[in-house]
PDB file of C-alpha atoms and ligand atoms in Angstrom:
ATOM      1  CA  UNK A1192      72.856 105.962  95.057  1.00 90.00           C
ATOM      2  CA  UNK A1193      75.631 104.736  97.372  1.00 92.00           C
ATOM      3  CA  UNK A1194      79.189 105.997  96.696  1.00 94.00           C
ATOM      4  CA  UNK A1195      81.031 104.025  94.035  1.00 97.00           C
ATOM      5  CA  UNK A1196      84.305 102.530  95.247  1.00 97.00           C
ATOM      6  CA  UNK A1197      84.671  99.514  92.944  1.00 98.00           C
ATOM      7  CA  UNK A1198      85.594  99.470  89.298  1.00 98.00           C
ATOM      8  CA  UNK A1199      85.631  96.428  87.040  1.00 98.00           C
ATOM      9  CA  UNK A1200      88.268  96.534  84.310  1.00 98.00           C
ATOM     10  CA  UNK A1201      88.075  93.647  81.831  1.00 97.00           C
ATOM     11  CA  UNK A1202      91.579  92.784  80.576  1.00 96.00           C
ATOM     12  CA  UNK A1203      91.143  89.251  79.261  1.00 92.00           C
ATOM     13  CA  UNK A1204      91.051  90.101  75.533  1.00 88.00           C
ATOM     14  CA  UNK A1205      93.704  88.871  73.088  1.00 86.00           C
ATOM     15  CA  UNK A1206      94.638  92.271  71.739  1.00 86.00           C
ATOM     16  CA  UNK A1207      94.558  90.993  68.170  1.00 91.00           C
ATOM     17  CA  UNK A1208      94.375  94.549  66.813  1.00 92.00           C
ATOM     18  CA  UNK A1209      97.818  95.234  68.253  1.00 93.00           C
ATOM     19  CA  UNK A1210      99.636  92.093  67.057  1.00 95.00           C
ATOM     20  CA  UNK A1211     102.463  91.254  66.756  1.00 96.00           C
ATOM     21  CA  UNK A1212     103.339  93.653  69.638  1.00 94.00           C
ATOM     22  CA  UNK A1213     100.905  91.801  71.897  1.00 94.00           C
ATOM     23  CA  UNK A1214     102.036  88.251  71.090  1.00 94.00           C
ATOM     24  CA  UNK A1215     103.556  87.845  74.574  1.00 93.00           C
ATOM     25  CA  UNK A1216     102.740  91.148  76.266  1.00 94.00           C
ATOM     26  CA  UNK A1217      99.209  92.047  77.321  1.00 95.00           C
ATOM     27  CA  UNK A1218      97.893  94.965  75.268  1.00 95.00           C
ATOM     28  CA  UNK A1219      97.201  96.741  78.572  1.00 96.00           C
ATOM     29  CA  UNK A1220     100.950  96.780  79.262  1.00 96.00           C
ATOM     30  CA  UNK A1221     101.966  98.522  76.043  1.00 96.00           C
ATOM     31  CA  UNK A1222     103.464 101.868  77.064  1.00 97.00           C
ATOM     32  CA  UNK A1223     101.997 105.212  76.217  1.00 97.00           C
ATOM     33  CA  UNK A1224     105.026 107.436  76.786  1.00 96.00           C
ATOM     34  CA  UNK A1225     106.340 106.268  80.181  1.00 95.00           C
ATOM     35  CA  UNK A1226     103.377 104.347  81.609  1.00 96.00           C
ATOM     36  CA  UNK A1227     101.488 101.255  80.499  1.00 97.00           C
ATOM     37  CA  UNK A1228      97.998 101.806  79.088  1.00 97.00           C
ATOM     38  CA  UNK A1229      96.356 100.197  82.140  1.00 97.00           C
ATOM     39  CA  UNK A1230      97.959 102.703  84.515  1.00 97.00           C
ATOM     40  CA  UNK A1231      96.163 105.612  82.832  1.00 97.00           C
ATOM     41  CA  UNK A1232      92.854 103.791  83.281  1.00 97.00           C
ATOM     42  CA  UNK A1233      93.547 103.023  86.943  1.00 97.00           C
ATOM     43  CA  UNK A1234      94.629 106.637  87.548  1.00 97.00           C
ATOM     44  CA  UNK A1235      91.285 107.823  86.126  1.00 97.00           C
ATOM     45  CA  UNK A1236      89.450 105.450  88.481  1.00 97.00           C
ATOM     46  CA  UNK A1237      91.529 106.521  91.473  1.00 97.00           C
ATOM     47  CA  UNK A1238      91.008 110.210  90.696  1.00 96.00           C
ATOM     48  CA  UNK A1239      87.261 109.458  90.744  1.00 97.00           C
ATOM     49  CA  UNK A1240      87.310 107.868  94.217  1.00 96.00           C
ATOM     50  CA  UNK A1241      87.493 104.197  93.183  1.00 97.00           C
ATOM     51  CA  UNK A1242      90.187 102.421  95.147  1.00 96.00           C
ATOM     52  CA  UNK A1243      89.075  98.824  94.636  1.00 97.00           C
ATOM     53  CA  UNK A1244      89.953  97.601  91.165  1.00 98.00           C
ATOM     54  CA  UNK A1245      88.579  94.277  89.976  1.00 98.00           C
ATOM     55  CA  UNK A1246      90.583  93.019  87.026  1.00 97.00           C
ATOM     56  CA  UNK A1247      88.958  90.344  84.872  1.00 97.00           C
ATOM     57  CA  UNK A1248      92.000  88.535  83.571  1.00 96.00           C
ATOM     58  CA  UNK A1249      93.256  85.360  81.953  1.00 93.00           C
ATOM     59  CA  UNK A1250      96.313  83.185  82.532  1.00 91.00           C
ATOM     60  CA  UNK A1251      98.597  85.406  80.462  1.00 91.00           C
ATOM     61  CA  UNK A1252      97.838  88.652  82.284  1.00 93.00           C
ATOM     62  CA  UNK A1253      99.472  88.305  85.707  1.00 93.00           C
ATOM     63  CA  UNK A1254     102.067  90.923  84.792  1.00 96.00           C
ATOM     64  CA  UNK A1255      99.259  93.503  85.098  1.00 96.00           C
ATOM     65  CA  UNK A1256      98.741  92.621  88.778  1.00 96.00           C
ATOM     66  CA  UNK A1257     102.513  92.723  89.281  1.00 96.00           C
ATOM     67  CA  UNK A1258     102.600  96.264  87.934  1.00 97.00           C
ATOM     68  CA  UNK A1259     100.343  97.411  90.794  1.00 97.00           C
ATOM     69  CA  UNK A1260     102.393  95.594  93.460  1.00 97.00           C
ATOM     70  CA  UNK A1261     105.768  96.338  95.079  1.00 97.00           C
ATOM     71  CA  UNK A1262     108.931  95.145  93.373  1.00 97.00           C
ATOM     72  CA  UNK A1263     111.123  95.054  96.471  1.00 97.00           C
ATOM     73  CA  UNK A1264     114.305  94.153  94.611  1.00 97.00           C
ATOM     74  CA  UNK A1265     113.941  97.102  92.277  1.00 97.00           C
ATOM     75  CA  UNK A1266     112.952  99.421  95.122  1.00 97.00           C
ATOM     76  CA  UNK A1267     116.041  98.307  97.105  1.00 97.00           C
ATOM     77  CA  UNK A1268     118.277  98.930  94.109  1.00 97.00           C
ATOM     78  CA  UNK A1269     116.859 102.410  93.488  1.00 97.00           C
ATOM     79  CA  UNK A1270     117.128 103.273  97.201  1.00 97.00           C
ATOM     80  CA  UNK A1271     120.805 102.183  97.252  1.00 97.00           C
ATOM     81  CA  UNK A1272     121.591 104.269  94.227  1.00 97.00           C
ATOM     82  CA  UNK A1273     119.813 107.301  95.701  1.00 97.00           C
ATOM     83  CA  UNK A1274     117.430 107.472  92.733  1.00 97.00           C
ATOM     84  CA  UNK A1275     114.632 108.841  94.883  1.00 96.00           C
ATOM     85  CA  UNK A1276     112.432 110.256  92.139  1.00 95.00           C
ATOM     86  CA  UNK A1277     112.262 106.895  90.341  1.00 95.00           C
ATOM     87  CA  UNK A1278     111.804 105.105  93.665  1.00 97.00           C
ATOM     88  CA  UNK A1279     108.826 107.310  94.522  1.00 97.00           C
ATOM     89  CA  UNK A1280     107.316 106.714  91.083  1.00 95.00           C
ATOM     90  CA  UNK A1281     107.497 102.903  91.334  1.00 96.00           C
ATOM     91  CA  UNK A1282     106.287 102.850  94.952  1.00 97.00           C
ATOM     92  CA  UNK A1283     103.381 105.126  94.055  1.00 96.00           C
ATOM     93  CA  UNK A1284     102.093 102.651  91.448  1.00 97.00           C
ATOM     94  CA  UNK A1285     102.132  99.834  94.027  1.00 97.00           C
ATOM     95  CA  UNK A1286     100.227 101.916  96.554  1.00 96.00           C
ATOM     96  CA  UNK A1287      97.564 103.413  94.290  1.00 95.00           C
ATOM     97  CA  UNK A1288      94.699 100.925  94.631  1.00 96.00           C
ATOM     98  CA  UNK A1289      93.635  97.498  95.932  1.00 96.00           C
ATOM     99  CA  UNK A1290      93.637  94.911  93.186  1.00 97.00           C
ATOM    100  CA  UNK A1291      91.260  91.961  93.064  1.00 97.00           C
ATOM    101  CA  UNK A1292      91.924  89.642  90.183  1.00 97.00           C
ATOM    102  CA  UNK A1293      89.360  87.224  88.745  1.00 97.00           C
ATOM    103  CA  UNK A1294      90.006  84.805  85.900  1.00 96.00           C
ATOM    104  CA  UNK A1295      87.607  84.752  82.973  1.00 96.00           C
ATOM    105  CA  UNK A1296      88.099  81.125  82.097  1.00 93.00           C
ATOM    106  CA  UNK A1297      86.390  81.277  78.724  1.00 92.00           C
ATOM    107  CA  UNK A1298      86.243  84.297  76.468  1.00 91.00           C
ATOM    108  CA  UNK A1299      82.544  84.759  75.915  1.00 95.00           C
ATOM    109  CA  UNK A1300      82.368  88.516  75.509  1.00 95.00           C
ATOM    110  CA  UNK A1301      82.286  91.752  77.505  1.00 96.00           C
ATOM    111  CA  UNK A1302      78.994  90.890  79.215  1.00 97.00           C
ATOM    112  CA  UNK A1303      80.403  87.543  80.349  1.00 97.00           C
ATOM    113  CA  UNK A1304      83.554  89.277  81.652  1.00 97.00           C
ATOM    114  CA  UNK A1305      81.459  91.633  83.790  1.00 98.00           C
ATOM    115  CA  UNK A1306      79.388  88.720  85.091  1.00 98.00           C
ATOM    116  CA  UNK A1307      82.636  87.188  86.438  1.00 97.00           C
ATOM    117  CA  UNK A1308      82.767  90.120  88.929  1.00 98.00           C
ATOM    118  CA  UNK A1309      79.369  89.314  90.484  1.00 97.00           C
ATOM    119  CA  UNK A1310      80.652  87.869  93.783  1.00 97.00           C
ATOM    120  CA  UNK A1311      83.268  90.599  94.198  1.00 97.00           C
ATOM    121  CA  UNK A1312      80.721  93.384  93.673  1.00 97.00           C
ATOM    122  CA  UNK A1313      77.955  92.155  95.966  1.00 94.00           C
ATOM    123  CA  UNK A1314      75.083  94.606  96.309  1.00 95.00           C
ATOM    124  CA  UNK A1315      76.714  97.937  95.539  1.00 95.00           C
ATOM    125  CA  UNK A1316      76.639 100.094  92.439  1.00 97.00           C
ATOM    126  CA  UNK A1317      79.948  99.916  90.584  1.00 98.00           C
ATOM    127  CA  UNK A1318      81.671 101.183  87.507  1.00 98.00           C
ATOM    128  CA  UNK A1319      83.128  99.490  84.442  1.00 98.00           C
ATOM    129  CA  UNK A1320      86.025 100.898  82.454  1.00 98.00           C
ATOM    130  CA  UNK A1321      87.159  99.296  79.212  1.00 95.00           C
ATOM    131  CA  UNK A1322      90.947  99.429  79.184  1.00 86.00           C
ATOM    132  CA  UNK A1323      91.316 100.317  75.490  1.00 86.00           C
ATOM    133  CA  UNK A1324      89.494 103.595  75.863  1.00 92.00           C
ATOM    134  CA  UNK A1325      91.675 106.347  77.287  1.00 94.00           C
ATOM    135  CA  UNK A1326      90.019 109.663  78.104  1.00 94.00           C
ATOM    136  CA  UNK A1327      91.867 112.814  79.138  1.00 92.00           C
ATOM    137  CA  UNK A1328      91.332 116.457  79.957  1.00 86.00           C
ATOM    138  CA  UNK A1329      89.349 118.189  82.703  1.00 89.00           C
ATOM    139  CA  UNK A1330      87.078 116.152  84.966  1.00 95.00           C
ATOM    140  CA  UNK A1331      88.070 112.440  84.750  1.00 96.00           C
ATOM    141  CA  UNK A1332      85.781 110.579  82.326  1.00 96.00           C
ATOM    142  CA  UNK A1333      84.313 108.110  84.828  1.00 97.00           C
ATOM    143  CA  UNK A1334      83.751 110.918  87.366  1.00 97.00           C
ATOM    144  CA  UNK A1335      81.477 112.635  84.815  1.00 97.00           C
ATOM    145  CA  UNK A1336      79.293 109.497  84.826  1.00 98.00           C
ATOM    146  CA  UNK A1337      79.355 109.215  88.613  1.00 98.00           C
ATOM    147  CA  UNK A1338      78.120 112.819  88.925  1.00 97.00           C
ATOM    148  CA  UNK A1339      75.075 112.030  86.754  1.00 97.00           C
ATOM    149  CA  UNK A1340      74.468 108.648  88.458  1.00 97.00           C
ATOM    150  CA  UNK A1341      74.367 110.391  91.845  1.00 96.00           C
ATOM    151  CA  UNK A1342      72.092 113.224  90.781  1.00 96.00           C
ATOM    152  CA  UNK A1343      69.677 111.016  88.762  1.00 96.00           C
ATOM    153  CA  UNK A1344      69.964 107.870  90.900  1.00 96.00           C
ATOM    154  CA  UNK A1345      70.236 105.781  87.737  1.00 97.00           C
ATOM    155  CA  UNK A1346      72.861 103.722  85.915  1.00 98.00           C
ATOM    156  CA  UNK A1347      74.771 105.711  83.293  1.00 98.00           C
ATOM    157  CA  UNK A1348      76.741 104.998  80.106  1.00 98.00           C
ATOM    158  CA  UNK A1349      79.412 107.287  78.715  1.00 98.00           C
ATOM    159  CA  UNK A1350      78.978 108.247  75.067  1.00 98.00           C
ATOM    160  CA  UNK A1351      80.721 110.299  72.411  1.00 97.00           C
ATOM    161  CA  UNK A1352      79.587 111.264  68.937  1.00 96.00           C
ATOM    162  CA  UNK A1353      81.346 109.227  66.250  1.00 96.00           C
ATOM    163  CA  UNK A1354      81.144 109.612  62.459  1.00 95.00           C
ATOM    164  CA  UNK A1355      78.200 107.738  60.898  1.00 95.00           C
ATOM    165  CA  UNK A1356      80.741 105.596  59.051  1.00 95.00           C
ATOM    166  CA  UNK A1357      81.862 104.100  62.384  1.00 95.00           C
ATOM    167  CA  UNK A1358      78.559 103.423  64.173  1.00 97.00           C
ATOM    168  CA  UNK A1359      78.801  99.693  63.423  1.00 96.00           C
ATOM    169  CA  UNK A1360      81.880  99.404  65.676  1.00 95.00           C
ATOM    170  CA  UNK A1361      80.101 100.484  68.870  1.00 96.00           C
ATOM    171  CA  UNK A1362      77.104 100.120  71.116  1.00 97.00           C
ATOM    172  CA  UNK A1363      74.804 102.968  70.003  1.00 98.00           C
ATOM    173  CA  UNK A1364      72.374 104.820  72.257  1.00 98.00           C
ATOM    174  CA  UNK A1365      68.889 105.987  71.355  1.00 97.00           C
ATOM    175  CA  UNK A1366      68.255 108.824  73.796  1.00 96.00           C
ATOM    176  CA  UNK A1367      66.529 112.094  74.460  1.00 97.00           C
ATOM    177  CA  UNK A1368      68.649 115.051  75.599  1.00 97.00           C
ATOM    178  CA  UNK A1369      67.352 116.267  78.963  1.00 97.00           C
ATOM    179  CA  UNK A1370      70.260 118.521  79.944  1.00 94.00           C
ATOM    180  CA  UNK A1371      73.493 119.748  78.443  1.00 94.00           C
ATOM    181  CA  UNK A1372      75.061 116.512  77.088  1.00 96.00           C
ATOM    182  CA  UNK A1373      72.844 114.387  79.370  1.00 98.00           C
ATOM    183  CA  UNK A1374      70.372 111.945  77.818  1.00 98.00           C
ATOM    184  CA  UNK A1375      67.552 109.755  79.029  1.00 98.00           C
ATOM    185  CA  UNK A1376      68.182 106.432  77.275  1.00 98.00           C
ATOM    186  CA  UNK A1377      65.206 104.909  75.454  1.00 97.00           C
ATOM    187  CA  UNK A1378      67.095 101.971  74.023  1.00 97.00           C
ATOM    188  CA  UNK A1379      70.518 100.912  72.778  1.00 97.00           C
ATOM    189  CA  UNK A1380      71.856  98.519  70.194  1.00 97.00           C
ATOM    190  CA  UNK A1381      75.197  96.735  69.887  1.00 97.00           C
ATOM    191  CA  UNK A1382      77.086  97.365  66.647  1.00 97.00           C
ATOM    192  CA  UNK A1383      74.087  98.236  64.432  1.00 97.00           C
ATOM    193  CA  UNK A1384      74.275  98.254  60.637  1.00 95.00           C
ATOM    194  CA  UNK A1385      75.082 101.776  59.454  1.00 93.00           C
ATOM    195  CA  UNK A1386      71.576 102.353  58.078  1.00 92.00           C
ATOM    196  CA  UNK A1387      69.887 101.012  61.248  1.00 93.00           C
ATOM    197  CA  UNK A1388      71.712 103.056  63.914  1.00 96.00           C
ATOM    198  CA  UNK A1389      69.345 105.238  65.964  1.00 96.00           C
ATOM    199  CA  UNK A1390      72.018 107.932  66.427  1.00 97.00           C
ATOM    200  CA  UNK A1391      75.778 108.380  66.343  1.00 96.00           C
ATOM    201  CA  UNK A1392      76.090 108.470  70.141  1.00 97.00           C
ATOM    202  CA  UNK A1393      78.568 105.651  70.737  1.00 97.00           C
ATOM    203  CA  UNK A1394      79.248 103.955  74.073  1.00 97.00           C
ATOM    204  CA  UNK A1395      82.927 104.557  74.836  1.00 95.00           C
ATOM    205  CA  UNK A1396      83.846 102.064  77.514  1.00 94.00           C
ATOM    206  CA  UNK A1397      82.694 103.903  80.654  1.00 98.00           C
ATOM    207  CA  UNK A1398      79.687 102.658  82.648  1.00 98.00           C
ATOM    208  CA  UNK A1399      78.127 103.117  86.094  1.00 98.00           C
ATOM    209  CA  UNK A1400      75.910 100.111  86.806  1.00 98.00           C
ATOM    210  CA  UNK A1401      73.681  98.827  89.563  1.00 97.00           C
ATOM    211  CA  UNK A1402      74.080  95.223  90.782  1.00 97.00           C
ATOM    212  CA  UNK A1403      70.786  94.099  89.196  1.00 96.00           C
ATOM    213  CA  UNK A1404      72.743  94.085  85.907  1.00 97.00           C
ATOM    214  CA  UNK A1405      74.009  90.627  86.964  1.00 98.00           C
ATOM    215  CA  UNK A1406      70.463  89.167  86.844  1.00 97.00           C
ATOM    216  CA  UNK A1407      70.124  90.438  83.284  1.00 98.00           C
ATOM    217  CA  UNK A1408      73.592  89.249  82.287  1.00 98.00           C
ATOM    218  CA  UNK A1409      72.661  85.762  83.490  1.00 97.00           C
ATOM    219  CA  UNK A1410      69.661  85.847  81.134  1.00 96.00           C
ATOM    220  CA  UNK A1411      71.502  87.323  78.168  1.00 96.00           C
ATOM    221  CA  UNK A1412      71.875  85.042  75.162  1.00 95.00           C
ATOM    222  CA  UNK A1413      74.880  85.347  72.852  1.00 95.00           C
ATOM    223  CA  UNK A1414      74.393  88.323  70.534  1.00 95.00           C
ATOM    224  CA  UNK A1415      76.630  90.102  67.994  1.00 95.00           C
ATOM    225  CA  UNK A1416      79.697  87.964  67.204  1.00 94.00           C
ATOM    226  CA  UNK A1417      78.251  85.058  69.218  1.00 95.00           C
ATOM    227  CA  UNK A1418      79.284  86.893  72.422  1.00 96.00           C
ATOM    228  CA  UNK A1419      77.373  87.771  75.586  1.00 97.00           C
ATOM    229  CA  UNK A1420      77.049  91.502  75.101  1.00 97.00           C
ATOM    230  CA  UNK A1421      76.885  93.979  77.980  1.00 98.00           C
ATOM    231  CA  UNK A1422      74.743  96.218  75.766  1.00 98.00           C
ATOM    232  CA  UNK A1423      72.050  93.502  75.494  1.00 98.00           C
ATOM    233  CA  UNK A1424      71.894  93.132  79.290  1.00 98.00           C
ATOM    234  CA  UNK A1425      71.778  96.933  79.697  1.00 98.00           C
ATOM    235  CA  UNK A1426      68.727  97.097  77.395  1.00 97.00           C
ATOM    236  CA  UNK A1427      66.843  95.046  80.006  1.00 96.00           C
ATOM    237  CA  UNK A1428      68.250  97.139  82.848  1.00 96.00           C
ATOM    238  CA  UNK A1429      67.177 100.265  80.986  1.00 97.00           C
ATOM    239  CA  UNK A1430      63.599  98.984  80.515  1.00 96.00           C
ATOM    240  CA  UNK A1431      63.233  98.080  84.189  1.00 94.00           C
ATOM    241  CA  UNK A1432      65.086 100.858  85.948  1.00 94.00           C
ATOM    242  CA  UNK A1433      65.794 103.557  83.357  1.00 96.00           C
ATOM    243  CA  UNK A1434      69.273 104.640  82.346  1.00 98.00           C
ATOM    244  CA  UNK A1435      71.058 107.861  81.506  1.00 98.00           C
ATOM    245  CA  UNK A1436      73.847 108.610  79.030  1.00 98.00           C
ATOM    246  CA  UNK A1437      76.375 111.400  79.374  1.00 98.00           C
ATOM    247  CA  UNK A1438      78.403 112.831  76.544  1.00 98.00           C
ATOM    248  CA  UNK A1439      81.915 112.646  77.979  1.00 97.00           C
ATOM    249  CA  UNK A1440      83.951 115.833  77.706  1.00 96.00           C
ATOM    250  CA  UNK A1441      87.597 115.165  76.915  1.00 95.00           C
ATOM    251  CA  UNK A1442      89.933 113.700  74.334  1.00 93.00           C
ATOM    252  CA  UNK A1443      89.573 109.972  73.686  1.00 94.00           C
ATOM    253  CA  UNK A1444      92.255 107.644  72.395  1.00 95.00           C
ATOM    254  CA  UNK A1445      91.453 104.083  71.378  1.00 94.00           C
ATOM    255  CA  UNK A1446      94.677 102.348  72.420  1.00 94.00           C
ATOM    256  CA  UNK A1447      93.926  99.409  70.114  1.00 94.00           C
ATOM    257  CA  UNK A1448      94.029 101.675  67.055  1.00 94.00           C
ATOM    258  CA  UNK A1449      97.620 102.344  65.921  1.00 96.00           C
ATOM    259  CA  UNK A1450      97.257 105.979  64.749  1.00 96.00           C
ATOM    260  CA  UNK A1451      95.481 106.883  68.005  1.00 96.00           C
ATOM    261  CA  UNK A1452      97.953 104.883  70.110  1.00 97.00           C
ATOM    262  CA  UNK A1453     100.915 106.653  68.508  1.00 96.00           C
ATOM    263  CA  UNK A1454      99.189 110.008  68.760  1.00 96.00           C
ATOM    264  CA  UNK A1455      98.602 109.391  72.497  1.00 96.00           C
ATOM    265  CA  UNK A1456     102.349 108.780  72.906  1.00 97.00           C
ATOM    266  CA  UNK A1457     103.117 112.116  71.311  1.00 95.00           C
ATOM    267  CA  UNK A1458     100.356 113.866  73.284  1.00 94.00           C
ATOM    268  CA  UNK A1459     101.873 112.731  76.608  1.00 94.00           C
ATOM    269  CA  UNK A1460     105.437 113.309  75.461  1.00 96.00           C
ATOM    270  CA  UNK A1461     104.549 116.902  74.574  1.00 95.00           C
ATOM    271  CA  UNK A1462     103.058 117.435  78.040  1.00 93.00           C
ATOM    272  CA  UNK A1463     106.343 116.570  79.767  1.00 95.00           C
ATOM    273  CA  UNK A1464     108.599 119.643  79.812  1.00 95.00           C
ATOM    274  CA  UNK A1465     111.668 117.416  80.009  1.00 94.00           C
ATOM    275  CA  UNK A1466     111.137 115.932  76.581  1.00 97.00           C
ATOM    276  CA  UNK A1467     108.770 118.371  74.883  1.00 97.00           C
ATOM    277  CA  UNK A1468     111.372 120.287  72.858  1.00 96.00           C
ATOM    278  CA  UNK A1469     113.653 117.348  71.977  1.00 96.00           C
ATOM    279  CA  UNK A1470     110.502 115.503  70.832  1.00 96.00           C
ATOM    280  CA  UNK A1471     109.420 118.412  68.639  1.00 94.00           C
ATOM    281  CA  UNK A1472     112.925 118.507  67.110  1.00 93.00           C
ATOM    282  CA  UNK A1473     112.700 114.775  66.361  1.00 92.00           C
ATOM    283  CA  UNK A1474     109.277 115.134  64.800  1.00 92.00           C
ATOM    284  CA  UNK A1475     110.406 118.049  62.625  1.00 89.00           C
ATOM    285  CA  UNK A1476     112.780 115.707  60.836  1.00 88.00           C
ATOM    286  CA  UNK A1477     110.018 113.773  59.191  1.00 82.00           C
ATOM    287  CA  UNK A1478     106.880 115.877  59.510  1.00 77.00           C
ATOM    288  CA  UNK A1479     105.957 118.791  57.322  1.00 70.00           C
ATOM    289  CA  UNK A1480     103.851 120.894  59.676  1.00 58.00           C
ATOM    290  CA  UNK A1481     101.713 123.484  57.934  1.00 58.00           C
TER     291      UNK A1481
HETATM  292  C1  LIG B1912      82.667  97.126  73.479  1.00 66.22           C
HETATM  293  C2  LIG B1912      81.171  97.269  73.697  1.00 66.22           C
HETATM  294  C3  LIG B1912      80.605  98.379  72.834  1.00 66.22           C
HETATM  295  C4  LIG B1912      81.357  99.679  73.098  1.00 66.22           C
HETATM  296  C5  LIG B1912      82.875  99.471  72.932  1.00 66.22           C
HETATM  297  C6  LIG B1912      83.620 100.716  73.382  1.00 66.22           C
HETATM  298  O1  LIG B1912      82.896  96.701  72.169  1.00 66.22           O
HETATM  299  O2  LIG B1912      80.553  96.029  73.397  1.00 66.22           O
HETATM  300  O3  LIG B1912      79.242  98.563  73.122  1.00 66.22           O
HETATM  301  O4  LIG B1912      80.888 100.678  72.225  1.00 66.22           O
HETATM  302  O5  LIG B1912      83.341  98.371  73.718  1.00 66.22           O
HETATM  303  O6  LIG B1912      84.998 100.584  73.271  1.00 66.22           O
HETATM  304  P1  LIG B1912      84.299  96.059  71.666  1.00 66.22           P
HETATM  305  O7  LIG B1912      85.146  97.244  71.276  1.00 66.22           O
HETATM  306  O8  LIG B1912      84.866  95.291  72.811  1.00 66.22           O
HETATM  307  O9  LIG B1912      83.969  95.205  70.483  1.00 66.22           O
END
């Protein structure tokens, strides 16, 4: 498989789970400690060799593109004031990756969002990262998929085991373990009923796909929730070409889930020596730690 340099990040969703915070701010711009959610996702892509980021957006999301561009006025101000550390931090964000932005003019589901990237992808393999899913620790999440895609020469989905009670919230993989945490996918199903799920291996928003997925997306009829589901197109891709799944090693936070979002804030705060101890002191005031 050719090297993967392009990542598609769909960011056109309403963020209803995070209302009212997201009434006028894209959910991708909510901060986790000192960076917006989207920056963590882009950093994971960049750390995995993907420097071309295709954002699938809507009319209310241009602030996301702005975040990855220079703000010359701010940079000038910081330079004048001699605030070099801050200046470096804001310049770094602007220089991280190339951004291509494509409007999804109607919200018809994740599969439809990915189809919007067809012309920008062309004939190369590419990755997809769902911006709500943050994965940390060790090898970057998407890199773990790329490693398997390269060695097996097949598209790959990232999975994690979830409790049986939650299988109806995810795409679920039916696979056969062929290596440590690596599965050959037999089939997959989008948001199955709890008693119909083939396993509790849930797709967690990381994919390496080949460009033939677009043919299948074009044929995909609306599925669960009346939406064009990426999982339904991948079932066809899997039948024709075969697919692998890899159990991603790392800690996952679903940024659209308030307890996990808040926990991610504390996780990153605790990692920064400058605020670690003051943060612990703050937390002690209202937490009884056993
Ligand atoms: C989407 C996918 C689903 C996947 C999930 C991971 O669902 O359709 O297969 O498991 O992302 O976050 P959504 O959460 O957009 O409903």
